[in-house]
């Protein structure tokens, strides 16, 4: 705000001072309790954004903050190793394979990818199935990029894929609960209950805390918490994963536990990572957190603690 009021940026001349604009932004902050993007960028017409994975669950609310009529353009499905798919139309979350740039193979995500896994060509994949993506980088070697994609249709003869999650699996009692399955179940459970989430992350509860291992989900709700979400998520996980259903039936897998956290819990964690020196584009949502410390910080912001 001081930069807008005075004009310089980082001690150097940048733009003309605009104290009236500062007053306007301060009035927005008073009226709305915060400053939204559409208060700052009045002529914004488009946003380039990730729109799959966890982002797909909270994107509608994010879009509202940029103002009416703003169009969302989806980012390519890509990794550090290779581009995978490039949007060519207005599909909400999928894009066709980038066939001019790479040779791709696919391995069914129903099991792990190994050196001797049977692979499929692009013409052989099926709509609605999850696959490990294997690319040929520069024509020199095959690379399993540790991403799982879902085939959601075709553009002509070219498969249209959606990023479904990382190749990360959690198991409470032998079931193979992938990120893709967890996210599909969460989206469906939110639809079932009318719940809206700002973000969420899963954790496998350590053995012994209750009968059978079980999965916990820390959820930052957009709006009031949904008490019915845990039961709905448990039901949807059983539909998506037969082994989870079997485990629930035998008692070897305990019921899903939903932990409501502060609405800004994940934002605070993002800010912490940015302050530690991580580049913002590299700070990504984690369906399964890689460490217990991050989980502990997020759940410590449960409303009764954060109040």
Short mmCIF file of C-alpha atoms in Angstrom, two decimals:
data_model
loop_
_atom_site.label_atom_id
_atom_site.label_comp_id
_atom_site.label_asym_id
_atom_site.label_seq_id
_atom_site.Cartn_x
_atom_site.Cartn_y
_atom_site.Cartn_z
CA UNK A 1 0.00 0.00 0.00
CA UNK A 2 2.87 2.35 0.77
CA UNK A 3 4.25 1.71 -2.72
CA UNK A 4 0.94 2.66 -4.32
CA UNK A 5 0.60 5.73 -2.12
CA UNK A 6 4.15 7.02 -2.75
CA UNK A 7 4.99 5.56 -6.17
CA UNK A 8 8.44 3.93 -5.75
CA UNK A 9 9.02 0.19 -5.55
CA UNK A 10 12.05 -1.19 -3.74
CA UNK A 11 13.47 2.28 -3.39
CA UNK A 12 13.27 3.03 -7.13
CA UNK A 13 10.84 5.07 -9.17
CA UNK A 14 8.08 2.82 -10.46
CA UNK A 15 4.73 4.55 -11.01
CA UNK A 16 3.07 7.84 -10.22
CA UNK A 17 1.86 8.18 -6.60
CA UNK A 18 -1.82 7.29 -6.25
CA UNK A 19 -3.08 8.02 -2.72
CA UNK A 20 -6.71 7.98 -3.90
CA UNK A 21 -6.32 4.37 -5.02
CA UNK A 22 -5.01 3.47 -1.57
CA UNK A 23 -8.06 5.07 0.02
CA UNK A 24 -10.31 3.07 -2.29
CA UNK A 25 -8.61 -0.22 -1.41
CA UNK A 26 -8.80 0.59 2.29
CA UNK A 27 -12.53 1.21 1.92
CA UNK A 28 -12.91 -2.19 0.25
CA UNK A 29 -11.04 -3.79 3.16
CA UNK A 30 -13.39 -2.14 5.66
CA UNK A 31 -16.55 -3.08 3.77
CA UNK A 32 -15.60 -6.70 2.94
CA UNK A 33 -13.30 -7.53 5.86
CA UNK A 34 -10.49 -8.24 3.41
CA UNK A 35 -9.27 -7.27 -0.05
CA UNK A 36 -10.21 -9.59 -2.91
CA UNK A 37 -8.37 -9.82 -6.26
CA UNK A 38 -11.20 -8.02 -8.08
CA UNK A 39 -10.64 -5.02 -5.79
CA UNK A 40 -7.03 -4.79 -6.96
CA UNK A 41 -7.29 -5.69 -10.67
CA UNK A 42 -10.37 -3.93 -11.95
CA UNK A 43 -9.86 -4.80 -15.62
CA UNK A 44 -8.84 -8.44 -15.18
CA UNK A 45 -10.54 -10.68 -17.75
CA UNK A 46 -8.68 -14.02 -17.55
CA UNK A 47 -6.78 -16.19 -15.08
CA UNK A 48 -4.32 -18.97 -15.97
CA UNK A 49 -4.73 -21.65 -13.31
CA UNK A 50 -4.42 -25.30 -12.32
CA UNK A 51 -7.91 -26.80 -12.45
CA UNK A 52 -7.50 -30.48 -11.58
CA UNK A 53 -6.38 -32.48 -8.56
CA UNK A 54 -7.33 -30.82 -5.28
CA UNK A 55 -7.74 -27.46 -7.02
CA UNK A 56 -10.81 -28.76 -8.80
CA UNK A 57 -12.66 -28.93 -5.45
CA UNK A 58 -12.13 -25.32 -4.43
CA UNK A 59 -11.78 -23.60 -7.80
CA UNK A 60 -15.40 -22.32 -8.01
CA UNK A 61 -14.96 -20.24 -4.85
CA UNK A 62 -11.54 -19.01 -5.99
CA UNK A 63 -13.07 -17.87 -9.26
CA UNK A 64 -15.59 -15.71 -7.40
CA UNK A 65 -12.81 -13.66 -5.85
CA UNK A 66 -11.60 -12.55 -9.28
CA UNK A 67 -14.95 -11.06 -10.25
CA UNK A 68 -17.88 -11.81 -12.55
CA UNK A 69 -17.09 -12.65 -16.14
CA UNK A 70 -13.44 -13.55 -15.51
CA UNK A 71 -12.52 -16.56 -17.62
CA UNK A 72 -10.35 -19.39 -16.30
CA UNK A 73 -7.77 -20.84 -18.67
CA UNK A 74 -6.42 -24.20 -17.56
CA UNK A 75 -2.69 -24.76 -17.27
CA UNK A 76 -1.13 -27.64 -19.25
CA UNK A 77 -0.82 -31.06 -17.66
CA UNK A 78 2.93 -31.22 -17.26
CA UNK A 79 5.84 -32.19 -15.05
CA UNK A 80 9.50 -31.25 -14.77
CA UNK A 81 10.35 -34.15 -17.08
CA UNK A 82 7.92 -33.69 -19.94
CA UNK A 83 4.75 -31.92 -21.14
CA UNK A 84 1.78 -34.28 -21.13
CA UNK A 85 -1.31 -32.43 -22.35
CA UNK A 86 -2.06 -28.94 -23.64
CA UNK A 87 -5.53 -27.33 -23.51
CA UNK A 88 -7.04 -26.53 -26.90
CA UNK A 89 -10.61 -25.66 -25.91
CA UNK A 90 -12.77 -24.76 -22.94
CA UNK A 91 -12.94 -28.19 -21.31
CA UNK A 92 -13.16 -27.57 -17.53
CA UNK A 93 -10.42 -29.95 -16.39
CA UNK A 94 -8.95 -32.08 -19.20
CA UNK A 95 -6.68 -31.60 -22.21
CA UNK A 96 -5.53 -33.72 -25.17
CA UNK A 97 -2.16 -35.45 -25.11
CA UNK A 98 0.68 -33.38 -26.52
CA UNK A 99 1.44 -35.94 -29.22
CA UNK A 100 3.71 -33.71 -31.36
CA UNK A 101 6.14 -33.35 -28.47
CA UNK A 102 6.58 -36.80 -26.98
CA UNK A 103 5.89 -40.52 -27.17
CA UNK A 104 3.71 -41.73 -24.32
CA UNK A 105 3.00 -45.11 -22.76
CA UNK A 106 0.42 -45.90 -20.08
CA UNK A 107 0.35 -48.42 -17.23
CA UNK A 108 -2.84 -49.24 -15.35
CA UNK A 109 -2.86 -47.42 -12.00
CA UNK A 110 -4.64 -50.36 -10.34
CA UNK A 111 -1.15 -51.52 -9.35
CA UNK A 112 2.35 -50.03 -9.03
CA UNK A 113 4.43 -49.25 -12.08
CA UNK A 114 7.52 -51.45 -12.41
CA UNK A 115 10.25 -52.00 -14.99
CA UNK A 116 8.34 -54.93 -16.50
CA UNK A 117 4.81 -53.45 -16.31
CA UNK A 118 2.67 -54.05 -19.36
CA UNK A 119 2.22 -50.77 -21.21
CA UNK A 120 -0.47 -49.40 -23.49
CA UNK A 121 -0.24 -46.97 -26.36
CA UNK A 122 -2.35 -43.82 -26.54
CA UNK A 123 -4.81 -45.52 -28.89
CA UNK A 124 -5.39 -48.33 -26.37
CA UNK A 125 -6.36 -46.40 -23.22
CA UNK A 126 -9.97 -46.41 -21.99
CA UNK A 127 -12.13 -43.50 -20.91
CA UNK A 128 -12.70 -43.44 -17.15
CA UNK A 129 -9.53 -45.39 -16.27
CA UNK A 130 -6.51 -44.18 -14.26
CA UNK A 131 -3.01 -44.67 -15.67
CA UNK A 132 0.60 -44.13 -14.72
CA UNK A 133 2.15 -41.91 -17.36
CA UNK A 134 5.40 -43.13 -18.94
CA UNK A 135 7.13 -40.73 -21.32
CA UNK A 136 10.06 -41.04 -23.70
CA UNK A 137 12.23 -38.04 -22.90
CA UNK A 138 14.14 -36.90 -25.96
CA UNK A 139 13.78 -40.39 -27.42
CA UNK A 140 16.63 -41.60 -25.19
CA UNK A 141 14.96 -43.27 -22.22
CA UNK A 142 11.61 -44.07 -20.66
CA UNK A 143 10.56 -42.11 -17.62
CA UNK A 144 7.72 -42.90 -15.20
CA UNK A 145 6.94 -39.36 -14.10
CA UNK A 146 5.13 -40.44 -10.87
CA UNK A 147 1.92 -38.74 -12.01
CA UNK A 148 -1.38 -40.54 -12.48
CA UNK A 149 -3.80 -39.32 -15.14
CA UNK A 150 -7.43 -40.15 -15.89
CA UNK A 151 -8.68 -40.47 -19.45
CA UNK A 152 -11.79 -38.25 -19.61
CA UNK A 153 -12.57 -38.39 -23.33
CA UNK A 154 -11.08 -37.74 -26.75
CA UNK A 155 -10.38 -34.85 -29.09
CA UNK A 156 -10.72 -36.55 -32.43
CA UNK A 157 -8.68 -39.72 -31.90
CA UNK A 158 -6.40 -38.17 -29.28
CA UNK A 159 -7.09 -39.09 -25.65
CA UNK A 160 -8.05 -36.21 -23.40
CA UNK A 161 -6.46 -36.64 -19.97
CA UNK A 162 -6.81 -35.02 -16.57
CA UNK A 163 -4.18 -34.91 -13.85
CA UNK A 164 -5.55 -37.22 -11.15
CA UNK A 165 -2.82 -37.12 -8.51
CA UNK A 166 0.65 -38.31 -7.66
CA UNK A 167 1.63 -41.94 -7.62
CA UNK A 168 1.26 -42.07 -3.84
CA UNK A 169 -0.65 -44.84 -2.04
CA UNK A 170 -1.82 -45.27 1.55
CA UNK A 171 -3.03 -48.53 3.08
CA UNK A 172 -4.71 -49.03 6.45
CA UNK A 173 -5.10 -52.81 6.01
CA UNK A 174 -3.82 -53.87 2.61
CA UNK A 175 -6.07 -51.72 0.44
CA UNK A 176 -4.54 -49.56 -2.30
CA UNK A 177 -5.92 -46.08 -1.68
CA UNK A 178 -4.43 -43.81 -4.34
CA UNK A 179 -4.56 -40.03 -4.51
CA UNK A 180 -6.86 -40.27 -7.53
CA UNK A 181 -9.34 -42.46 -5.63
CA UNK A 182 -9.19 -40.27 -2.53
CA UNK A 183 -9.90 -37.12 -4.54
CA UNK A 184 -12.78 -38.62 -6.49
CA UNK A 185 -14.34 -39.84 -3.26
CA UNK A 186 -13.90 -36.45 -1.60
CA UNK A 187 -15.49 -34.59 -4.51
CA UNK A 188 -18.41 -37.02 -4.57
CA UNK A 189 -18.88 -36.81 -0.78
CA UNK A 190 -18.92 -33.00 -0.97
CA UNK A 191 -21.57 -33.25 -3.67
CA UNK A 192 -23.59 -35.66 -1.51
CA UNK A 193 -23.54 -33.40 1.54
CA UNK A 194 -23.42 -29.93 -0.03
CA UNK A 195 -20.06 -29.33 1.66
CA UNK A 196 -17.65 -26.81 0.12
CA UNK A 197 -13.97 -27.07 0.93
CA UNK A 198 -11.17 -24.55 0.73
CA UNK A 199 -8.60 -27.33 0.94
CA UNK A 200 -8.05 -30.77 2.43
CA UNK A 201 -5.37 -33.36 3.05
CA UNK A 202 -5.43 -37.06 3.97
CA UNK A 203 -3.39 -38.95 6.56
CA UNK A 204 -3.18 -42.59 7.55
CA UNK A 205 -3.79 -42.69 11.30
CA UNK A 206 -1.05 -44.62 13.15
CA UNK A 207 -2.03 -48.13 14.17
CA UNK A 208 -3.46 -48.61 17.59
CA UNK A 209 -5.34 -45.33 17.98
CA UNK A 210 -8.59 -47.17 17.35
CA UNK A 211 -9.73 -50.61 16.23
CA UNK A 212 -8.14 -51.11 12.84
CA UNK A 213 -6.16 -48.55 10.91
CA UNK A 214 -8.16 -45.65 9.52
CA UNK A 215 -7.85 -42.58 7.35
CA UNK A 216 -8.08 -39.03 8.66
CA UNK A 217 -8.88 -35.99 6.54
CA UNK A 218 -8.12 -32.43 7.64
CA UNK A 219 -10.68 -30.17 5.95
CA UNK A 220 -10.83 -26.38 5.76
CA UNK A 221 -14.45 -25.67 4.90
CA UNK A 222 -15.72 -22.76 2.85
CA UNK A 223 -18.72 -21.92 4.96
CA UNK A 224 -20.12 -24.02 7.82
CA UNK A 225 -18.63 -27.48 8.51
CA UNK A 226 -20.56 -30.50 7.24
CA UNK A 227 -20.93 -33.08 10.02
CA UNK A 228 -22.18 -35.68 7.54
CA UNK A 229 -19.04 -35.48 5.40
CA UNK A 230 -17.17 -38.26 7.23
CA UNK A 231 -19.90 -40.86 6.68
CA UNK A 232 -20.38 -39.78 3.06
CA UNK A 233 -16.64 -39.95 2.40
CA UNK A 234 -16.43 -43.40 3.98
CA UNK A 235 -19.25 -44.56 1.71
CA UNK A 236 -17.69 -43.05 -1.42
CA UNK A 237 -14.28 -44.53 -0.65
CA UNK A 238 -15.92 -47.95 -0.42
CA UNK A 239 -17.51 -47.40 -3.84
CA UNK A 240 -14.22 -46.29 -5.39
CA UNK A 241 -12.01 -48.89 -3.68
CA UNK A 242 -13.29 -52.44 -3.25
CA UNK A 243 -10.55 -53.26 -0.74
CA UNK A 244 -11.62 -50.33 1.44
CA UNK A 245 -15.18 -51.66 1.38
CA UNK A 246 -13.95 -55.13 2.32
CA UNK A 247 -11.83 -53.73 5.13
CA UNK A 248 -14.73 -51.73 6.50
CA UNK A 249 -16.92 -54.82 6.37
CA UNK A 250 -14.38 -56.99 8.21
CA UNK A 251 -13.46 -54.30 10.72
CA UNK A 252 -9.79 -54.21 9.68
CA UNK A 253 -10.27 -50.65 8.43
CA UNK A 254 -11.83 -48.12 10.79
CA UNK A 255 -14.26 -45.35 9.78
CA UNK A 256 -12.96 -42.22 8.11
CA UNK A 257 -12.33 -39.34 10.51
CA UNK A 258 -12.84 -35.75 9.31
CA UNK A 259 -11.04 -33.06 11.31
CA UNK A 260 -12.31 -29.53 10.75
CA UNK A 261 -9.45 -27.00 10.71
CA UNK A 262 -9.34 -23.23 10.50
CA UNK A 263 -10.48 -21.91 7.07
CA UNK A 264 -7.04 -20.34 6.56
CA UNK A 265 -4.98 -23.28 7.86
CA UNK A 266 -3.67 -24.26 4.43
CA UNK A 267 -3.00 -20.64 3.47
CA UNK A 268 -0.89 -20.23 6.60
CA UNK A 269 1.06 -23.35 5.69
CA UNK A 270 1.59 -22.01 2.16
CA UNK A 271 2.87 -18.71 3.57
CA UNK A 272 5.21 -20.58 5.91
CA UNK A 273 6.69 -22.49 2.96
CA UNK A 274 7.10 -19.29 0.94
CA UNK A 275 8.84 -17.53 3.81
CA UNK A 276 11.22 -20.49 4.14
CA UNK A 277 12.46 -19.79 0.61
CA UNK A 278 10.40 -22.13 -1.58
CA UNK A 279 9.38 -20.70 -4.93
CA UNK A 280 5.58 -20.12 -4.89
CA UNK A 281 4.91 -22.18 -8.07
CA UNK A 282 6.58 -25.15 -6.38
CA UNK A 283 4.33 -25.01 -3.30
CA UNK A 284 1.56 -27.41 -4.23
CA UNK A 285 -1.44 -29.04 -2.62
CA UNK A 286 -0.66 -32.40 -1.05
CA UNK A 287 -3.39 -35.01 -0.96
CA UNK A 288 -1.12 -37.07 1.29
CA UNK A 289 1.26 -34.93 3.30
CA UNK A 290 4.89 -36.08 3.23
CA UNK A 291 5.58 -35.39 6.92
CA UNK A 292 3.87 -35.45 10.31
CA UNK A 293 5.05 -31.96 11.29
CA UNK A 294 2.97 -30.32 8.58
CA UNK A 295 -0.09 -32.35 9.57
CA UNK A 296 0.38 -31.34 13.21
CA UNK A 297 0.55 -27.65 12.32
CA UNK A 298 -2.58 -27.82 10.16
CA UNK A 299 -4.77 -29.72 12.63
CA UNK A 300 -3.56 -27.49 15.48
CA UNK A 301 -5.70 -24.77 13.87
CA UNK A 302 -8.96 -26.64 14.60
CA UNK A 303 -11.60 -24.00 15.42
CA UNK A 304 -11.60 -24.68 19.15
CA UNK A 305 -7.81 -24.24 19.17
CA UNK A 306 -7.64 -21.31 16.75
CA UNK A 307 -10.41 -19.27 18.41
#
